[in-house]
Short mmCIF file of C-alpha atoms and ligand atoms in Angstrom, two decimals:
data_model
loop_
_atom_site.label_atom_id
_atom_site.label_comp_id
_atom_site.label_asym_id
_atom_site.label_seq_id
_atom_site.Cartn_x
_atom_site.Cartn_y
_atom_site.Cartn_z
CA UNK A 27 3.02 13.88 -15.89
CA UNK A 28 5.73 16.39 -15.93
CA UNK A 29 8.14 16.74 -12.66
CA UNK A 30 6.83 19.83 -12.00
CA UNK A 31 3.09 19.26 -12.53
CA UNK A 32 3.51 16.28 -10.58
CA UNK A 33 4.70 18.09 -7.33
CA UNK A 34 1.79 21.01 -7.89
CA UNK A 35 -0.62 18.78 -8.29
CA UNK A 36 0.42 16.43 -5.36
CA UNK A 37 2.80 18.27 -3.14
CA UNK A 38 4.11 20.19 -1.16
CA UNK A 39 4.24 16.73 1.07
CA UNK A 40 3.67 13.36 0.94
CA UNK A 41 3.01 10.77 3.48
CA UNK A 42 4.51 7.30 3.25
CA UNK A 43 3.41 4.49 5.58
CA UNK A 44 5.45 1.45 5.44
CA UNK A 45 8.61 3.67 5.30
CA UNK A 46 11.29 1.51 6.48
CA UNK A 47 11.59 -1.24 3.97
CA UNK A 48 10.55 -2.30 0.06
CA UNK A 49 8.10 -0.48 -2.26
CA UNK A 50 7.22 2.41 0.74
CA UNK A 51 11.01 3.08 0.67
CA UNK A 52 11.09 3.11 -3.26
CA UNK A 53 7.33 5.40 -3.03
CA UNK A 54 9.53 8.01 -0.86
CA UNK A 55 12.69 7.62 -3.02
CA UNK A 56 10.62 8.45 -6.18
CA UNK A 57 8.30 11.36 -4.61
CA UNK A 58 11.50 12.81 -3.27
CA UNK A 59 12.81 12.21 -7.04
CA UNK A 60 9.70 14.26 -8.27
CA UNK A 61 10.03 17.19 -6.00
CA UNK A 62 8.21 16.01 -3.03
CA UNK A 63 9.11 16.76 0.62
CA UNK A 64 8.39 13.46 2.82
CA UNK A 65 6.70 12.80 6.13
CA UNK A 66 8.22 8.80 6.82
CA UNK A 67 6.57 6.69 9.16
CA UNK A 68 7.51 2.86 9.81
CA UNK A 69 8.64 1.18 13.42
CA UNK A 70 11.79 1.38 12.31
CA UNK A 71 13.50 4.74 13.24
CA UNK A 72 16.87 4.00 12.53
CA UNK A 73 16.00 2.61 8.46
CA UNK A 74 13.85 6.42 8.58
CA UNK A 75 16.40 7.84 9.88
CA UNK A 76 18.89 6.87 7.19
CA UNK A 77 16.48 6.99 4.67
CA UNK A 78 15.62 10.79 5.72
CA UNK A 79 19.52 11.57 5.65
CA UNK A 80 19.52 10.08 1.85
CA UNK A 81 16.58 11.67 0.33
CA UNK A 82 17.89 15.14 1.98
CA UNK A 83 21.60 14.41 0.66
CA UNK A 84 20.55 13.20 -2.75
CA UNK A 85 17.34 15.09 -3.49
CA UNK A 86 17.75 18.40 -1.48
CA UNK A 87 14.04 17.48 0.42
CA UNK A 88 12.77 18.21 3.93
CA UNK A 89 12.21 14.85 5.35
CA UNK A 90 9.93 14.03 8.50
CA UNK A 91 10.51 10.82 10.12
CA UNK A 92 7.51 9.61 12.11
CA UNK A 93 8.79 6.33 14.20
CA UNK A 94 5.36 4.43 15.45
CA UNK A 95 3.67 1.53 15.35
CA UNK A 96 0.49 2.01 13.29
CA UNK A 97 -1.30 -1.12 14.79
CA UNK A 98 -1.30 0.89 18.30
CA UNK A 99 -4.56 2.61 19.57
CA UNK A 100 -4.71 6.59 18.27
CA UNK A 101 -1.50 6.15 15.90
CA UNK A 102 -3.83 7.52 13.30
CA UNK A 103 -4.32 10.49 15.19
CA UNK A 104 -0.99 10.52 16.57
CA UNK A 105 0.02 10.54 13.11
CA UNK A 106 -1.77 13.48 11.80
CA UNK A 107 -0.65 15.54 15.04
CA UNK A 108 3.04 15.30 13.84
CA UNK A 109 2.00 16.36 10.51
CA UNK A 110 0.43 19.58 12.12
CA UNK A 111 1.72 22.67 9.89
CA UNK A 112 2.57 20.84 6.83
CA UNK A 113 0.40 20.81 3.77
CA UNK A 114 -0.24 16.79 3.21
CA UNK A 115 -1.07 16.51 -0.95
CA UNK A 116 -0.24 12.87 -1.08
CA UNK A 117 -0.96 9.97 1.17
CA UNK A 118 0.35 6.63 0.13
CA UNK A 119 -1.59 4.13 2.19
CA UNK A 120 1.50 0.96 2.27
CA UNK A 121 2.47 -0.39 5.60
CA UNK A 122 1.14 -3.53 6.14
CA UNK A 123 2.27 -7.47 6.40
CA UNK A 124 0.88 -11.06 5.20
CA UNK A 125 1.21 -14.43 6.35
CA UNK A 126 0.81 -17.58 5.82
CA UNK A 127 -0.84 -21.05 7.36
CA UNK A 128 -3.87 -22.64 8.61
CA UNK A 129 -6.76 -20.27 9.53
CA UNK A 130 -7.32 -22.55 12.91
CA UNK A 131 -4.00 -22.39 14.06
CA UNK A 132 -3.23 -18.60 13.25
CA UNK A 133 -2.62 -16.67 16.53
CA UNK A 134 -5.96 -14.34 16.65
CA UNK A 135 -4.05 -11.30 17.90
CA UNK A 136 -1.70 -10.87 15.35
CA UNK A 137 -4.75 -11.22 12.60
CA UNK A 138 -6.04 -8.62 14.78
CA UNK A 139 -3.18 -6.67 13.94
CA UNK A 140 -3.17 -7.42 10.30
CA UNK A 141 -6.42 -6.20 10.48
CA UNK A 142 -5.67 -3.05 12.01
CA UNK A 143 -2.73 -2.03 9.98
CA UNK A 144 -3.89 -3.39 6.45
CA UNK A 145 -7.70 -2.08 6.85
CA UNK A 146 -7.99 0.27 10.23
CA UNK A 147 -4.85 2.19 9.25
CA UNK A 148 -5.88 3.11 5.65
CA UNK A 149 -9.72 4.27 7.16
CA UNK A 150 -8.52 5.87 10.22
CA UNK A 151 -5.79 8.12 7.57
CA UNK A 152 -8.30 8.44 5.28
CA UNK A 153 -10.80 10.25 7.05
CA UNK A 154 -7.96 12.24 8.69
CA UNK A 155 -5.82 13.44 5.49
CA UNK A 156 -8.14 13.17 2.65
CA UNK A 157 -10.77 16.71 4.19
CA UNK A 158 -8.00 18.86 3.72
CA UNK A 159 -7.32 17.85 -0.27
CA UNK A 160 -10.72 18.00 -0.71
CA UNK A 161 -11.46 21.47 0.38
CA UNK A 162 -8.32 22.29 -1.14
CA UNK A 163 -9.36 20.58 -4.97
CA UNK A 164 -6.56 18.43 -4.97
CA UNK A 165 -4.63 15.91 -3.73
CA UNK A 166 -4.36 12.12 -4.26
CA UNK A 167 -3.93 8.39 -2.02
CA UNK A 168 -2.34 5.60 -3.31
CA UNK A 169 -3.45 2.24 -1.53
CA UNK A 170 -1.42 -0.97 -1.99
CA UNK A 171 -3.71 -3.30 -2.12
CA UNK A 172 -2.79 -6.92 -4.00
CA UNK A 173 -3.47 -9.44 -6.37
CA UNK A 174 -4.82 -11.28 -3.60
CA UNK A 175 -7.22 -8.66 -3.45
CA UNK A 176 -9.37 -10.44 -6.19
CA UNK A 177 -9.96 -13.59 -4.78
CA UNK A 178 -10.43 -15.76 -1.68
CA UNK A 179 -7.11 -16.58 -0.09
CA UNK A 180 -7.22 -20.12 1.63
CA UNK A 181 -3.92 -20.58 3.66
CA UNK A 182 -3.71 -16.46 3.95
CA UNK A 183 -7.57 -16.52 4.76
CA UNK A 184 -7.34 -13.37 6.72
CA UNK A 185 -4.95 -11.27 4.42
CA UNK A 186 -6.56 -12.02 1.19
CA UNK A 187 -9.29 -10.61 3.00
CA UNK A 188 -7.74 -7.07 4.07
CA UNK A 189 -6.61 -6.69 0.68
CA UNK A 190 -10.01 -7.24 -0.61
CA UNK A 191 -10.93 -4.60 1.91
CA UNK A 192 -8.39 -2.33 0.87
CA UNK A 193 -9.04 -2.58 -3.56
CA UNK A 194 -12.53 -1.97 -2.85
CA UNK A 195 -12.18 1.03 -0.34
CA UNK A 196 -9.75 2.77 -2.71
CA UNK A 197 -11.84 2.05 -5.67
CA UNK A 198 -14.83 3.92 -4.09
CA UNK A 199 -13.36 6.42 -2.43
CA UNK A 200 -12.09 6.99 -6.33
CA UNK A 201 -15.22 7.91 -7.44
CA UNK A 202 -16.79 10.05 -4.24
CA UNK A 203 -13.19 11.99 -4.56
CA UNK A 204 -13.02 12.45 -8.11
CA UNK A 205 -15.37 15.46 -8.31
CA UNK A 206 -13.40 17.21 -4.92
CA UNK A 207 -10.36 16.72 -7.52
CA UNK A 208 -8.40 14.25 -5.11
CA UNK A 209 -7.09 11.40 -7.18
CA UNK A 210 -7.28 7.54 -5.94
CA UNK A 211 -5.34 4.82 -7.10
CA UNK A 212 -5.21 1.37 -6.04
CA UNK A 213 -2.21 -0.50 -6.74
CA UNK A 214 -2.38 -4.16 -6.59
CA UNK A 215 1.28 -5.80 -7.01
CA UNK A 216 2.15 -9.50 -7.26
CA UNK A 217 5.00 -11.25 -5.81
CA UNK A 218 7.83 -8.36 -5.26
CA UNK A 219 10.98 -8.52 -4.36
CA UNK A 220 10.73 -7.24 -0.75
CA UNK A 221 10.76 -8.12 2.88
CA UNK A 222 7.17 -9.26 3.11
CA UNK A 223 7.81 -12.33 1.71
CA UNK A 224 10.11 -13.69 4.48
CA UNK A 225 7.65 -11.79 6.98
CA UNK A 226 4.74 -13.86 6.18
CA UNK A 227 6.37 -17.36 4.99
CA UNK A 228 6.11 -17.31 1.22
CA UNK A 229 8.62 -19.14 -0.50
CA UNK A 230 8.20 -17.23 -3.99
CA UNK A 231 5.67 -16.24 -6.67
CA UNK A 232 2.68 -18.34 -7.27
CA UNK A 233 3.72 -17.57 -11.60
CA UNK A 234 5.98 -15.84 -13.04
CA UNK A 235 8.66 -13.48 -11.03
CA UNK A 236 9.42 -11.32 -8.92
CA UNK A 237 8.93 -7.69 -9.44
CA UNK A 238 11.16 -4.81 -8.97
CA UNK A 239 10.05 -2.86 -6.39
CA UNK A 240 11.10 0.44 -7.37
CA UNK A 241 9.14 -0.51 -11.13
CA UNK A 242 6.29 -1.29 -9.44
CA UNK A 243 6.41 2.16 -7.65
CA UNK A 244 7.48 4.25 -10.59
CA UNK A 245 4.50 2.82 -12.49
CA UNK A 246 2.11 3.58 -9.46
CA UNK A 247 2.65 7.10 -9.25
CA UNK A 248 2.50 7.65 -13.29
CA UNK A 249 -1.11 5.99 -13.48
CA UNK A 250 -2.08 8.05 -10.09
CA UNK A 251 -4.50 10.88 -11.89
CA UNK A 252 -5.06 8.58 -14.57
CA UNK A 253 -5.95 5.41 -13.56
CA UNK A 254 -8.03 4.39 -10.51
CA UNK A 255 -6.44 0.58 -10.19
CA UNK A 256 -3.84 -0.80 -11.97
CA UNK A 257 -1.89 -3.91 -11.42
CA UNK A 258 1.89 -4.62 -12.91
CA UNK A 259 2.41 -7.36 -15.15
CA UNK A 260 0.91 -8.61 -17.57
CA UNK A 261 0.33 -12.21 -15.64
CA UNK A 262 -0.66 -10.79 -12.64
CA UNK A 263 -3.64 -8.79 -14.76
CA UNK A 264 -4.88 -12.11 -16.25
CA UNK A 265 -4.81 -13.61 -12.90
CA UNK A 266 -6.43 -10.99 -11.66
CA UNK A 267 -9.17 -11.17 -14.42
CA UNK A 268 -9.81 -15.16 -14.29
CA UNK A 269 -11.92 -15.38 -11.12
CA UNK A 270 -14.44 -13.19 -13.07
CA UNK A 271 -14.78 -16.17 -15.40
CA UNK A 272 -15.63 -19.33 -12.80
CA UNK A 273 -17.84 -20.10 -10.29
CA UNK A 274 -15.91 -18.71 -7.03
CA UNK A 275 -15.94 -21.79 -5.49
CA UNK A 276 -14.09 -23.18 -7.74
CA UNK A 277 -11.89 -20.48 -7.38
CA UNK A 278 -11.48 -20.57 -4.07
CA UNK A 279 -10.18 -23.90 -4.09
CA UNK A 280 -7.37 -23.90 -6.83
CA UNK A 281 -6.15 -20.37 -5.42
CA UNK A 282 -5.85 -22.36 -1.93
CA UNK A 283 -3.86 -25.11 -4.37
CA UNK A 284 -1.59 -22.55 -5.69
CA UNK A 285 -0.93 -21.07 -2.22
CA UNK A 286 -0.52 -23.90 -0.08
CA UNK A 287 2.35 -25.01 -2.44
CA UNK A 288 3.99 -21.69 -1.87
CA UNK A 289 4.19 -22.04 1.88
CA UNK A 290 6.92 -22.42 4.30
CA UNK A 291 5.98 -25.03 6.21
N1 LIG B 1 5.96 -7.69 -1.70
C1 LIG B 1 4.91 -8.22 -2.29
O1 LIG B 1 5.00 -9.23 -3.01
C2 LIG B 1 3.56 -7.56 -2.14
C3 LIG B 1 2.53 -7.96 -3.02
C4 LIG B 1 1.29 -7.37 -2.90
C5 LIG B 1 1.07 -6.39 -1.95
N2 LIG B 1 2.06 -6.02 -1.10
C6 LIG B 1 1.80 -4.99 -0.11
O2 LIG B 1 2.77 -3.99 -0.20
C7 LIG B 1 2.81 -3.25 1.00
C8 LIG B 1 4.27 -2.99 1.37
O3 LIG B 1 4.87 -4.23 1.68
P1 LIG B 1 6.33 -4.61 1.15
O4 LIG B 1 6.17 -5.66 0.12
O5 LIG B 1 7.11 -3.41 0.83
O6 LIG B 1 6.89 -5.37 2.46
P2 LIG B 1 7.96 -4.94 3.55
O7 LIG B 1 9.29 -4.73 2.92
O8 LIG B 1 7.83 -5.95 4.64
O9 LIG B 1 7.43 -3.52 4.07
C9 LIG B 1 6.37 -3.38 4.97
C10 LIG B 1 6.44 -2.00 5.61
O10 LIG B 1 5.35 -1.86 6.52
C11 LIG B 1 5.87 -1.39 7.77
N3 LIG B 1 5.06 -1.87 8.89
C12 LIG B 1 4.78 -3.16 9.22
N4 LIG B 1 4.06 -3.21 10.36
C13 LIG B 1 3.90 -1.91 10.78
C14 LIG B 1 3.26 -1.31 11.88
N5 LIG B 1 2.65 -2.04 12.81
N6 LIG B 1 3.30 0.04 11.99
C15 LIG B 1 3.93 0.79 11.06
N7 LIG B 1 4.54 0.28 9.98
C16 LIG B 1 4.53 -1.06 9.84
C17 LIG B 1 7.28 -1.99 7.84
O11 LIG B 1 8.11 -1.22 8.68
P3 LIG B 1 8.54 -1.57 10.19
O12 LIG B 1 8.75 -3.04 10.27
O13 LIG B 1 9.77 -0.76 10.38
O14 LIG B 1 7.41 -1.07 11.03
C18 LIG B 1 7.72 -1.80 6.39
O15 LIG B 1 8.20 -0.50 6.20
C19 LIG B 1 2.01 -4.07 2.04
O16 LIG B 1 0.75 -3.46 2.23
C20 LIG B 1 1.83 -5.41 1.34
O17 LIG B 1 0.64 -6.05 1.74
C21 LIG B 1 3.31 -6.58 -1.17
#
């Protein structure tokens, strides 16, 4: 889509969660690219800050930095407050974290958390954001979900099953938005090269690479109006595709193979 449709269609503002670091950095780099202005929001004021600073510098955008932590009760609401006055058209749904190890000896309260951010979050923005494109007839979300979306996760039990959470959400909330004219994509990357890795204890990609970030971004937004999921790479699709092919128990168990030898112990 042309610069300039792009930014009609999806602008004046987008919303980036997951600001401060990897592909939500690249999603605000390349909206700002495309003639976006930016609300930024991430824990992380100082990497907003200077991120803010750069996209005004380099791409003549008004930038919004929103410093919070998106796990904490009413951030969701706290969120939309400091968006009060500006006209949201794009909310990319991308803060979130992983990790790795035994179900049994995961510390509850930060799955809680992963919960919250991963799943809560992306509801809780949802139903705050998404009224407004609607009665306006356009609009759009982008949620990064995974390739662990697609099948049981043994050894990341619990975020396997936010991203899960997250493919299907954004795949239905496709098709009720569709006829409102708000487009849905859900974006399900493989092993990128980005701070999540080190975050949750993943030594490096169960096949294959690791993706370029800002790639993986780039071809986000051009499938957003197009496509309503789309994962990069070639190996990640047919990895994606295989579970529909076994029984899932079966499944279950050689994904936990692949990920257990991908662990940091
Ligand atoms: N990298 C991969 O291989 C990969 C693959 C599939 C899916 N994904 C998904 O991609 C998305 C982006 O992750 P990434 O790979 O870019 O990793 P990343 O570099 O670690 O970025 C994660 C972002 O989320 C923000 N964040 C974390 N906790 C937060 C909280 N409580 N409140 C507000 N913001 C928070 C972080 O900022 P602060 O720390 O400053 O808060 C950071 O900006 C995640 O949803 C992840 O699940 C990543």
């Amino acid at each position: 889509m042309p610069v300039m449709d792009f930014a009609a269609r999806y602008g004046p503002w987008a919303l980036v969660t997951g600001a401060s670091s990897g592909l939500g950095a690249c999603f605000a780099r390349d909206l700002a690219g495309r003639g976006l202005d930016l609300v930024l929001v991430a824990r992380r004021a100082d990497r907003l800050e200077a991120l803010a600073a750069e996209l005004e510098r380099e791409h003549g955008r008004s930038v919004r930095s929103l410093p919070m932590d998106l796990c904490a009760e009413d951030a969701a609401e706290a969120l939309h407050r400091g968006c009060d006055g500006l006209e949201i058209g794009l909310l990319v749904n991308n803060a979130g974290f992983g990790a790795t190890g035994a179900f049994l000896a995961d510390d509850p309260d930060r799955d809680a958390r992963m919960v919250r951010l991963n799943c809560e979050a992306v509801v809780r923005t949802s139903h705050l954001f998404l009224p407004a494109m609607a009665e306006r007839g356009r609009g759009g979300m982008v949620v990064v979900a995974s390739t662990a979306s697609f099948q049981p996760c043994p050894w990341m039990a619990v975020y396997g099953a936010t991203k899960a959470f997250d493919l299907h959400l954004a795949e239905a909330l496709a098709v009720e938005l569709e006829p409102r004219g708000v487009d849905v994509l859900a974006v399900c990357p493989g092993h990128t090269d980005t701070e999540f890795h080190a975050i949750a204890g993943v030594k490096g990609p169960v096949a294959g690479g690791s993706a370029d970030p800002a790639a993986v971004v780039k071809g986000a937004l051009d499938r957003l109006g197009r496509r309503q999921t789309w994962v990069p790479g070639w190996l990640n699709r047919c990895m994606s595709w295989a579970p529909r092919f076994g029984p899932r128990r079966l499944t279950a168990r050689l994904t936990g193979r692949l990920l257990a030898s991908r662990m940091i112990a």
